[in-house]
PDB file of C-alpha atoms in Angstrom:
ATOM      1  CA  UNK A 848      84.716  80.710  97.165  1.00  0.00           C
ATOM      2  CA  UNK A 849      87.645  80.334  94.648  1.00  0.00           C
ATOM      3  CA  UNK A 850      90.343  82.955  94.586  1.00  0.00           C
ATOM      4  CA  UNK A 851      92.247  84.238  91.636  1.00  0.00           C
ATOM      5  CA  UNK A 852      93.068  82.024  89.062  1.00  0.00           C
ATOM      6  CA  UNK A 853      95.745  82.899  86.066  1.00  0.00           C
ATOM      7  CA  UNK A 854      96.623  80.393  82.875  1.00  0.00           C
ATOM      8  CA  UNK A 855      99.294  79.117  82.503  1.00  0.00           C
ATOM      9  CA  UNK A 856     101.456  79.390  85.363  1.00  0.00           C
ATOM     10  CA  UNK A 857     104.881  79.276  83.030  1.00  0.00           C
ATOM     11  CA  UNK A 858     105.829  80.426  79.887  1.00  0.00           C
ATOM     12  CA  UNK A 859     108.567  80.503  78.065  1.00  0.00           C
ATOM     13  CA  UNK A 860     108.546  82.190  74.642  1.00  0.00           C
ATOM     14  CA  UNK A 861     110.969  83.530  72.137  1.00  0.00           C
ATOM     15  CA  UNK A 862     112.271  87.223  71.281  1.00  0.00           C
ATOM     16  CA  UNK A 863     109.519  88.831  68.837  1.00  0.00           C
ATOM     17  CA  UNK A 864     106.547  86.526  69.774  1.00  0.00           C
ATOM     18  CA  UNK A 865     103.491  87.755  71.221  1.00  0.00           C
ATOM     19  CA  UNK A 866     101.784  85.813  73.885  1.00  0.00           C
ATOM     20  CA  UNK A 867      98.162  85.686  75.813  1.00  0.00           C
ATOM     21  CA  UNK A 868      97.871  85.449  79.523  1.00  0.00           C
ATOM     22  CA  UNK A 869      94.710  84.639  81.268  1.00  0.00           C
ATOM     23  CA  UNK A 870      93.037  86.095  84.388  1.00  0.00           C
ATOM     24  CA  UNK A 871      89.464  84.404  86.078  1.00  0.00           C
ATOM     25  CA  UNK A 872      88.727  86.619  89.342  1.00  0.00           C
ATOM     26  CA  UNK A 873      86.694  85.977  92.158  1.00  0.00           C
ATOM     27  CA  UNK A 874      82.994  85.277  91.517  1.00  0.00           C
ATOM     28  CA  UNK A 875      81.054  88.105  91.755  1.00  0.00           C
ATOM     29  CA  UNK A 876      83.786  90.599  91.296  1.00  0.00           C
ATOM     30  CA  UNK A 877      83.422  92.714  87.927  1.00  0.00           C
ATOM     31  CA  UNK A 878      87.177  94.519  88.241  1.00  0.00           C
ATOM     32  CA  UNK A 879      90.285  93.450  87.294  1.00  0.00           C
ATOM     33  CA  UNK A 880      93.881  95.019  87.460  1.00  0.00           C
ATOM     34  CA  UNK A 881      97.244  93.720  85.565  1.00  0.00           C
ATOM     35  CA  UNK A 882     100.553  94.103  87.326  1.00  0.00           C
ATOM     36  CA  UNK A 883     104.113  92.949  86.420  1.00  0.00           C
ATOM     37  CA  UNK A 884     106.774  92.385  88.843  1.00  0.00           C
ATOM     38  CA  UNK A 885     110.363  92.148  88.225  1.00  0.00           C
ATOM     39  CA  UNK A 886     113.447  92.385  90.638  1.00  0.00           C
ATOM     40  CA  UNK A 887     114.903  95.615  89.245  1.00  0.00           C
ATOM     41  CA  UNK A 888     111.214  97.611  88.390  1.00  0.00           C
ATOM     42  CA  UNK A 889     109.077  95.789  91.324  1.00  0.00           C
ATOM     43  CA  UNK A 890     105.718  95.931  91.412  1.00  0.00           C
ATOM     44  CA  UNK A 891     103.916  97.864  88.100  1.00  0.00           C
ATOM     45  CA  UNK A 892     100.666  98.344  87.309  1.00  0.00           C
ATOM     46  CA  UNK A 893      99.689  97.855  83.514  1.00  0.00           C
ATOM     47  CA  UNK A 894      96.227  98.334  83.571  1.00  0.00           C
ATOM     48  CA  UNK A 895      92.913  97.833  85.041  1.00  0.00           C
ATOM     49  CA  UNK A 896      89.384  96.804  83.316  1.00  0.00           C
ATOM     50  CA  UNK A 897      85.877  97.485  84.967  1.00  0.00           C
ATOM     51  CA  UNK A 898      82.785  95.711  83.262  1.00  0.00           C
ATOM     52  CA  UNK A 899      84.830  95.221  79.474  1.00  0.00           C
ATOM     53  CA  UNK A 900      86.270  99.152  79.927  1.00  0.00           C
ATOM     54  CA  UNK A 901      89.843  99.829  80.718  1.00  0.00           C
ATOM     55  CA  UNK A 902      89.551 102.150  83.444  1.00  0.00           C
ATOM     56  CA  UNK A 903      92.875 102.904  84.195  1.00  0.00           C
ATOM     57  CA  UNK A 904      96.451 102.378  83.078  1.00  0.00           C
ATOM     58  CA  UNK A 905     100.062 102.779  83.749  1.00  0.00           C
ATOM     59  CA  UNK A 906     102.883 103.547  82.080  1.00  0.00           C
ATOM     60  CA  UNK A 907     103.626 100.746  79.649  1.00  0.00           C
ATOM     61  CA  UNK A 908     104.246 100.750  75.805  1.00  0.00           C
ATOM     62  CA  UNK A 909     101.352 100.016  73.146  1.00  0.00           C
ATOM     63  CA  UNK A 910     102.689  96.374  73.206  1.00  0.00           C
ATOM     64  CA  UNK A 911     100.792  95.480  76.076  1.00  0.00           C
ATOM     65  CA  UNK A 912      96.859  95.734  75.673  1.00  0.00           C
ATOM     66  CA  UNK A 913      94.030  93.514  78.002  1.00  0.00           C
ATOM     67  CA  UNK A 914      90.536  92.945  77.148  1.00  0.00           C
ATOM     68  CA  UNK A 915      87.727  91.709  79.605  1.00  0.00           C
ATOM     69  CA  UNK A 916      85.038  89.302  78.952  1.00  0.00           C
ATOM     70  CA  UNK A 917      81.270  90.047  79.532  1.00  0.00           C
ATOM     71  CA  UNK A 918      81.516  87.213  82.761  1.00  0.00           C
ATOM     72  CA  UNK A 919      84.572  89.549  83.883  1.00  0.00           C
ATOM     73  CA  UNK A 920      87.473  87.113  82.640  1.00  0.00           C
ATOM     74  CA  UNK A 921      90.600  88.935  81.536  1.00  0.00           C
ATOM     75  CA  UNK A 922      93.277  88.729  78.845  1.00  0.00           C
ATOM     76  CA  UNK A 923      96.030  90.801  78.516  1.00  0.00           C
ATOM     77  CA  UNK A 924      98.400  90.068  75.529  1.00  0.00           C
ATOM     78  CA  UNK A 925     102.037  91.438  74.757  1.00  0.00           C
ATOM     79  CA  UNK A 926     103.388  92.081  70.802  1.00  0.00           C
ATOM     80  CA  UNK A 927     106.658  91.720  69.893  1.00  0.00           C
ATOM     81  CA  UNK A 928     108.412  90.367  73.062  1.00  0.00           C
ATOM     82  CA  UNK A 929     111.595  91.589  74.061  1.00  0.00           C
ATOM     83  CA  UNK A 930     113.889  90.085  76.825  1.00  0.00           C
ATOM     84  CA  UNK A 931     112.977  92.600  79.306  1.00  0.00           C
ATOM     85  CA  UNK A 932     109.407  91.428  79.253  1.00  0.00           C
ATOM     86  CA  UNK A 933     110.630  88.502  81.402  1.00  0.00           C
ATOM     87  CA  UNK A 934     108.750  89.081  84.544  1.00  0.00           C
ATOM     88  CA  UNK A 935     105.899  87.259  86.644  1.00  0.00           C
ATOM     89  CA  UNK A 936     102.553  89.318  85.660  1.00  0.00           C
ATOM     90  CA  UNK A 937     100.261  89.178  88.223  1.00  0.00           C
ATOM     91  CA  UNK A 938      96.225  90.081  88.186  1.00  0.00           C
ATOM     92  CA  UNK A 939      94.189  91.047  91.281  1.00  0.00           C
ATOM     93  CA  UNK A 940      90.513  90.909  91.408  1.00  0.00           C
ATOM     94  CA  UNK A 941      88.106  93.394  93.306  1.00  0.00           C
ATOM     95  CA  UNK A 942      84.576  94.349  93.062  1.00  0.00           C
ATOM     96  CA  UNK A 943      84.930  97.461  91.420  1.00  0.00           C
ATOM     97  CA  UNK A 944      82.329  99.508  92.917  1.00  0.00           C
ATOM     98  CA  UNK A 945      82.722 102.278  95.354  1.00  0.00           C
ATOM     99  CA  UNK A 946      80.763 101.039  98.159  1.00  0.00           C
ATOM    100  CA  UNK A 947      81.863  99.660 101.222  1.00  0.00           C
ATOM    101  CA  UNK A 948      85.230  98.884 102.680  1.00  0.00           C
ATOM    102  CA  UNK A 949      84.934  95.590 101.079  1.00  0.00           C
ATOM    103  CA  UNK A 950      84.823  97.006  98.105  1.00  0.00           C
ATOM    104  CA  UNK A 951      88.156  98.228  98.262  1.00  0.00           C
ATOM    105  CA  UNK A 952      89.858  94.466  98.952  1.00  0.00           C
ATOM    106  CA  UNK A 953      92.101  93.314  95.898  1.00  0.00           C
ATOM    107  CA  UNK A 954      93.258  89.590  95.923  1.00  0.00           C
ATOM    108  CA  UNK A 955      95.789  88.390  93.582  1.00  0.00           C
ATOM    109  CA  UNK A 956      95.970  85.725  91.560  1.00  0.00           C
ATOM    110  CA  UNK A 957      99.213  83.136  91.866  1.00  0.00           C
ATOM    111  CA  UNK A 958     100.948  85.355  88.620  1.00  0.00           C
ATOM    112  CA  UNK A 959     102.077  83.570  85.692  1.00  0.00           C
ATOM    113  CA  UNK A 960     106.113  83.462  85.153  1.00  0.00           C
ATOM    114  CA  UNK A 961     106.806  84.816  81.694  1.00  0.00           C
ATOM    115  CA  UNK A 962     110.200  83.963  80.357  1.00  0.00           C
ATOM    116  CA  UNK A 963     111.625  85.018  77.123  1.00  0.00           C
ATOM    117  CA  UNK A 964     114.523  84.012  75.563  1.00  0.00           C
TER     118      UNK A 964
ATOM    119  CA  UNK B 863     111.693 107.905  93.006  1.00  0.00           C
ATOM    120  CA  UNK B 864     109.212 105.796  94.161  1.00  0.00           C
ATOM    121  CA  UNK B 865     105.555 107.133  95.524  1.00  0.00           C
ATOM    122  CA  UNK B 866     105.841 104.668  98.321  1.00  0.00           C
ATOM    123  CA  UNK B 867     108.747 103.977 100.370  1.00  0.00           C
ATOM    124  CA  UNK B 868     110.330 100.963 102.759  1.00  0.00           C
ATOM    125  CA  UNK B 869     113.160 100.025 104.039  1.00  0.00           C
ATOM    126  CA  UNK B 870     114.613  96.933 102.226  1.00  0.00           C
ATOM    127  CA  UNK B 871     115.403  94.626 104.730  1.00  0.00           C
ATOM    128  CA  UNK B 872     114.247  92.916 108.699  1.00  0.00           C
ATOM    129  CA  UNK B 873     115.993  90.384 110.235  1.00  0.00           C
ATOM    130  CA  UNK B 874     114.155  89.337 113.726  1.00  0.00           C
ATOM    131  CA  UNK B 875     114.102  86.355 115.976  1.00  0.00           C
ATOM    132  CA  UNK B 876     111.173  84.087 116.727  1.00  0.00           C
ATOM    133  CA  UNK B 877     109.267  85.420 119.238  1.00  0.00           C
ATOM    134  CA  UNK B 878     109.778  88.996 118.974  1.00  0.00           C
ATOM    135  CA  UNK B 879     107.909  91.450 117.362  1.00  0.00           C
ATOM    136  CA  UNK B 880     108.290  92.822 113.478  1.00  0.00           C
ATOM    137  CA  UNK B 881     107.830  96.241 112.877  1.00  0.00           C
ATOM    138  CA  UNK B 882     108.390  96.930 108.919  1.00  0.00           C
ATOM    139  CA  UNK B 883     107.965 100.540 108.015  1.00  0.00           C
ATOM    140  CA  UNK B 884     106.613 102.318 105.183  1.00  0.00           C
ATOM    141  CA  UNK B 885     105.667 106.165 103.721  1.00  0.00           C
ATOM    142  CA  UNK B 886     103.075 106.925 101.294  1.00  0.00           C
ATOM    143  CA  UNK B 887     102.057 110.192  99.143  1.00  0.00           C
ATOM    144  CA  UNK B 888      99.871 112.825  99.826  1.00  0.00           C
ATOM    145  CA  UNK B 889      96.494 112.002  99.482  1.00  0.00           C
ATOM    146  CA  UNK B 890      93.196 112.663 101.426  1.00  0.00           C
ATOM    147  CA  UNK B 891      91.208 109.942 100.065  1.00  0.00           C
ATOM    148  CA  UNK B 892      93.530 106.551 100.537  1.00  0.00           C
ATOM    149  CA  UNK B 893      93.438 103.019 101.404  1.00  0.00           C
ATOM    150  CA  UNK B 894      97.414 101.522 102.771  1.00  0.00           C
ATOM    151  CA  UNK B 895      97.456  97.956 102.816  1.00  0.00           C
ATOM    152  CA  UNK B 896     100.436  95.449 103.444  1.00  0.00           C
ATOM    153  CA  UNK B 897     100.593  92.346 101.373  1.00  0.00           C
ATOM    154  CA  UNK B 898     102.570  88.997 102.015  1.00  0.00           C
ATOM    155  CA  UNK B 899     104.501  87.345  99.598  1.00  0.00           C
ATOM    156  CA  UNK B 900     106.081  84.319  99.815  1.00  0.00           C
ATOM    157  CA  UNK B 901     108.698  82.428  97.260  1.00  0.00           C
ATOM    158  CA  UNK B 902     107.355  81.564  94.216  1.00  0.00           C
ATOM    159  CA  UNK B 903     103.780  83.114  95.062  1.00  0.00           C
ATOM    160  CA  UNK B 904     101.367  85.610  94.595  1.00  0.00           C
ATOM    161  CA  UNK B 905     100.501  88.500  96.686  1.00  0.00           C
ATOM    162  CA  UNK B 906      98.511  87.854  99.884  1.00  0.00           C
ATOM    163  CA  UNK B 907      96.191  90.639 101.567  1.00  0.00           C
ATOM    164  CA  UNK B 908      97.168  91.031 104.959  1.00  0.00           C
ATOM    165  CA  UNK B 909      95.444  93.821 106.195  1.00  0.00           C
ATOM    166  CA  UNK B 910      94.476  97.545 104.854  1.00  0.00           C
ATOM    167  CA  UNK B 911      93.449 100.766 106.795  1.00  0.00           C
ATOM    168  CA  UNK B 912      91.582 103.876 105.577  1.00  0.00           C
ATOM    169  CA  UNK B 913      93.515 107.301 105.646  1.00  0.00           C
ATOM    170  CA  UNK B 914      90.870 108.459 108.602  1.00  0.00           C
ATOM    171  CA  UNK B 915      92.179 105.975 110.705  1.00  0.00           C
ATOM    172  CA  UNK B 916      94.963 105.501 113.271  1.00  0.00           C
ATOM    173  CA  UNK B 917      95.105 102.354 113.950  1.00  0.00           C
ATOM    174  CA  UNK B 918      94.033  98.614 113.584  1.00  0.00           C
ATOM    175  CA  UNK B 919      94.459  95.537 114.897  1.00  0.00           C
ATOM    176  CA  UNK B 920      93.627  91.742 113.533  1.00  0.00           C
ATOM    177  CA  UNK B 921      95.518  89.325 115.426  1.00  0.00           C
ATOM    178  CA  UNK B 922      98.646  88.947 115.548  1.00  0.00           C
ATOM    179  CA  UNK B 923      99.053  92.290 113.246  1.00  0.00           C
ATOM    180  CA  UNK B 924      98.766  96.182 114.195  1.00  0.00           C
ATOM    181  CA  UNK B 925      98.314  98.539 111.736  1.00  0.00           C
ATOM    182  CA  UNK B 926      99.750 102.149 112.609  1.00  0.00           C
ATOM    183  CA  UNK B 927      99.023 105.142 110.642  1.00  0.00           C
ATOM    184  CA  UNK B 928     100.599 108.519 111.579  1.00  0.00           C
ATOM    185  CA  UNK B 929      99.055 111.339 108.726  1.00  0.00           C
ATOM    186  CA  UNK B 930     101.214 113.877 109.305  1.00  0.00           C
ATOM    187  CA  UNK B 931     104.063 112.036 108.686  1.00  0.00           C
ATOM    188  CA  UNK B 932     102.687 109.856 106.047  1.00  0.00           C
ATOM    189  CA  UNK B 933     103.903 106.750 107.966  1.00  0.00           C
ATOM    190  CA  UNK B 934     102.707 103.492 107.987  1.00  0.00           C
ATOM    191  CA  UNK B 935     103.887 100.817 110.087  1.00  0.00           C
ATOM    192  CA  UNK B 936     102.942  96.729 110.401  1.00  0.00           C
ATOM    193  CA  UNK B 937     103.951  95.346 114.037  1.00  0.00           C
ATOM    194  CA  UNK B 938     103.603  91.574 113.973  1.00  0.00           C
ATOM    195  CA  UNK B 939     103.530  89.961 116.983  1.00  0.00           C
ATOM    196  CA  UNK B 940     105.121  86.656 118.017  1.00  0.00           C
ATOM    197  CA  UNK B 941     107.227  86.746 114.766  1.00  0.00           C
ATOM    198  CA  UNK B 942     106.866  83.095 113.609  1.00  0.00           C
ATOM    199  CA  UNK B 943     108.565  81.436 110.802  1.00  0.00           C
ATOM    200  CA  UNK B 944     106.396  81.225 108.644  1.00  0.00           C
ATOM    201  CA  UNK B 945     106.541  84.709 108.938  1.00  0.00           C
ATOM    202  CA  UNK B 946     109.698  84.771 106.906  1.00  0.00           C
ATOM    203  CA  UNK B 947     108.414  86.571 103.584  1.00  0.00           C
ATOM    204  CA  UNK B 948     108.527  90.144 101.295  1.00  0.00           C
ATOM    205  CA  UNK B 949     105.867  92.337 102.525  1.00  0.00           C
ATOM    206  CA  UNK B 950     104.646  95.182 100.295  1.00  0.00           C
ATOM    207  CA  UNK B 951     103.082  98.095 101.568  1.00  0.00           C
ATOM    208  CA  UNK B 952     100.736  99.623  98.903  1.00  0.00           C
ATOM    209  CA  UNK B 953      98.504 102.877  98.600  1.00  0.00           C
ATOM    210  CA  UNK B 954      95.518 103.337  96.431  1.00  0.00           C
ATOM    211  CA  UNK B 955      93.643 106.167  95.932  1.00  0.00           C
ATOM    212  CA  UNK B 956      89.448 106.208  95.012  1.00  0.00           C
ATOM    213  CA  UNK B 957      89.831 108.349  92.174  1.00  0.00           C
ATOM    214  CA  UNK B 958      92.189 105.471  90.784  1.00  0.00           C
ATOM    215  CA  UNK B 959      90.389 102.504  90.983  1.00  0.00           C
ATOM    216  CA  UNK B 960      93.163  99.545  90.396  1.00  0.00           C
ATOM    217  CA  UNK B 961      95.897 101.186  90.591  1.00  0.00           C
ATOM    218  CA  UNK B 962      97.979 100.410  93.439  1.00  0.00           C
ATOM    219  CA  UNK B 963     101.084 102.027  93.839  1.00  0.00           C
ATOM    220  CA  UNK B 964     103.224  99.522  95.807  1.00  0.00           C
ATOM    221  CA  UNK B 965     106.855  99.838  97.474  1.00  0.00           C
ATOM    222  CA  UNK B 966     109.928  97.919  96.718  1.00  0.00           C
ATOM    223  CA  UNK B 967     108.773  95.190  99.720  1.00  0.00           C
ATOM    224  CA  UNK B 968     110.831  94.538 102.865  1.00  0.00           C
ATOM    225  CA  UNK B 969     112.276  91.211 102.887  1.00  0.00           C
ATOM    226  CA  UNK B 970     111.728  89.869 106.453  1.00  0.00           C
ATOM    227  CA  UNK B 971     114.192  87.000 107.531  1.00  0.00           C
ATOM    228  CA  UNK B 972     112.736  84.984 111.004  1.00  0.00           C
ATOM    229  CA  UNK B 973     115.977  83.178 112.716  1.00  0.00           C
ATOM    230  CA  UNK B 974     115.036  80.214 115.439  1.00  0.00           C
TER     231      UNK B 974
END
């Protein structure tokens, strides 16, 4: 089974540009969460999406929004970019349902370095 | 502060054991998991226990979980070095699906 997959892996973009990152999860699994990790802040969550609904989020300005795809592919996009947006932004994939201990297993993806300048 | 706590840094020698510590907030309906990360990577899942539990074991890693002191610990065994890594320890609750509250990570260094 393929893990988590994010596009592109680096990026490098410029103060006041928005950019577009890309999150595939595991097959079958219909949840997806957002997280961005920097040395000073650590690990953040930004939001998660549950069958095209954002379910929960964190504590993160209106710049940063997601969407999710009917086939439970995820975008999340950030306006205006400012320097501290340089981070790696990760995405973890889970089934979503409250079922069985399995359910409750989140695998990340390999993150996608976002530098701006 | 943060909701979940570790110390910062482990340095151990191959062969012994690891034991990287971490406390969590008060909740009644949680899942504590420890995730792996090495240079350059994403997060791995290790392991994860349910707030009922006390302990579990999966090869070379123990899982301890005392409630009332809302203390988690991760023993590995045989430290190897390949062992050599951040590990996060990370609490979520049910009523928050996605939203895992993670420590700052304890970077582990594994000398020969």
């Amino acid at each position: 089974k393929a893990g988590v997959t994010q596009t592109p892996r680096y990026l490098i973009k410029t103060r006041g540009q928005q950019v577009t990152l890309s999150c595939s999860p595991i097959s079958g699994h219909r949840s997806v969460s957002w997280y961005q990790q920097t040395p000073g802040q650590g690990l953040q969550f930004l939001f998660e999406y549950f069958s095209e609904t954002q379910r929960n989020k964190g504590n993160f300005p209106g710049r940063f929004s997601g969407r999710q795809f009917s086939n439970s592919r995820s975008e999340m996009n950030v306006s205006t970019l400012e320097l501290g947006d340089s981070a790696l932004y990760l995405c973890a994939s889970s089934s979503g349902l409250a079922g069985t201990i399995l359910d409750y297993e989140q695998y990340f993806g390999p993150g996608t370095r976002l530098t701006v300048t | 502060g943060e909701d979940v706590e570790q110390s910062l840094f482990l340095s151990v020698r191959e062969g012994d054991s690891s034991v990287i510590n971490c406390t969590y907030t008060d909740s009644s309906s949680t899942y504590l998991y420890w995730y792996k990360q090495e240079p350059g990577a994403g997060l791995q899942l290790l392991t994860y226990i349910f707030s009922n539990m006390d302990m579990k074991q999966d090869q070379r890693l123990t899982v301890l979980l005392n409630k009332k002191d809302k203390h988690l610990s991760l023993r590995i065994a045989d430290t190897q070095t390949g062992d050599s890594a951040i590990y996060f320890c990370a609490e979520i609750r049910t009523d928050s699906w996605g939203k895992f509250q993670f420590g700052a990570g304890t970077q582990v260094v594994v000398t020969p």
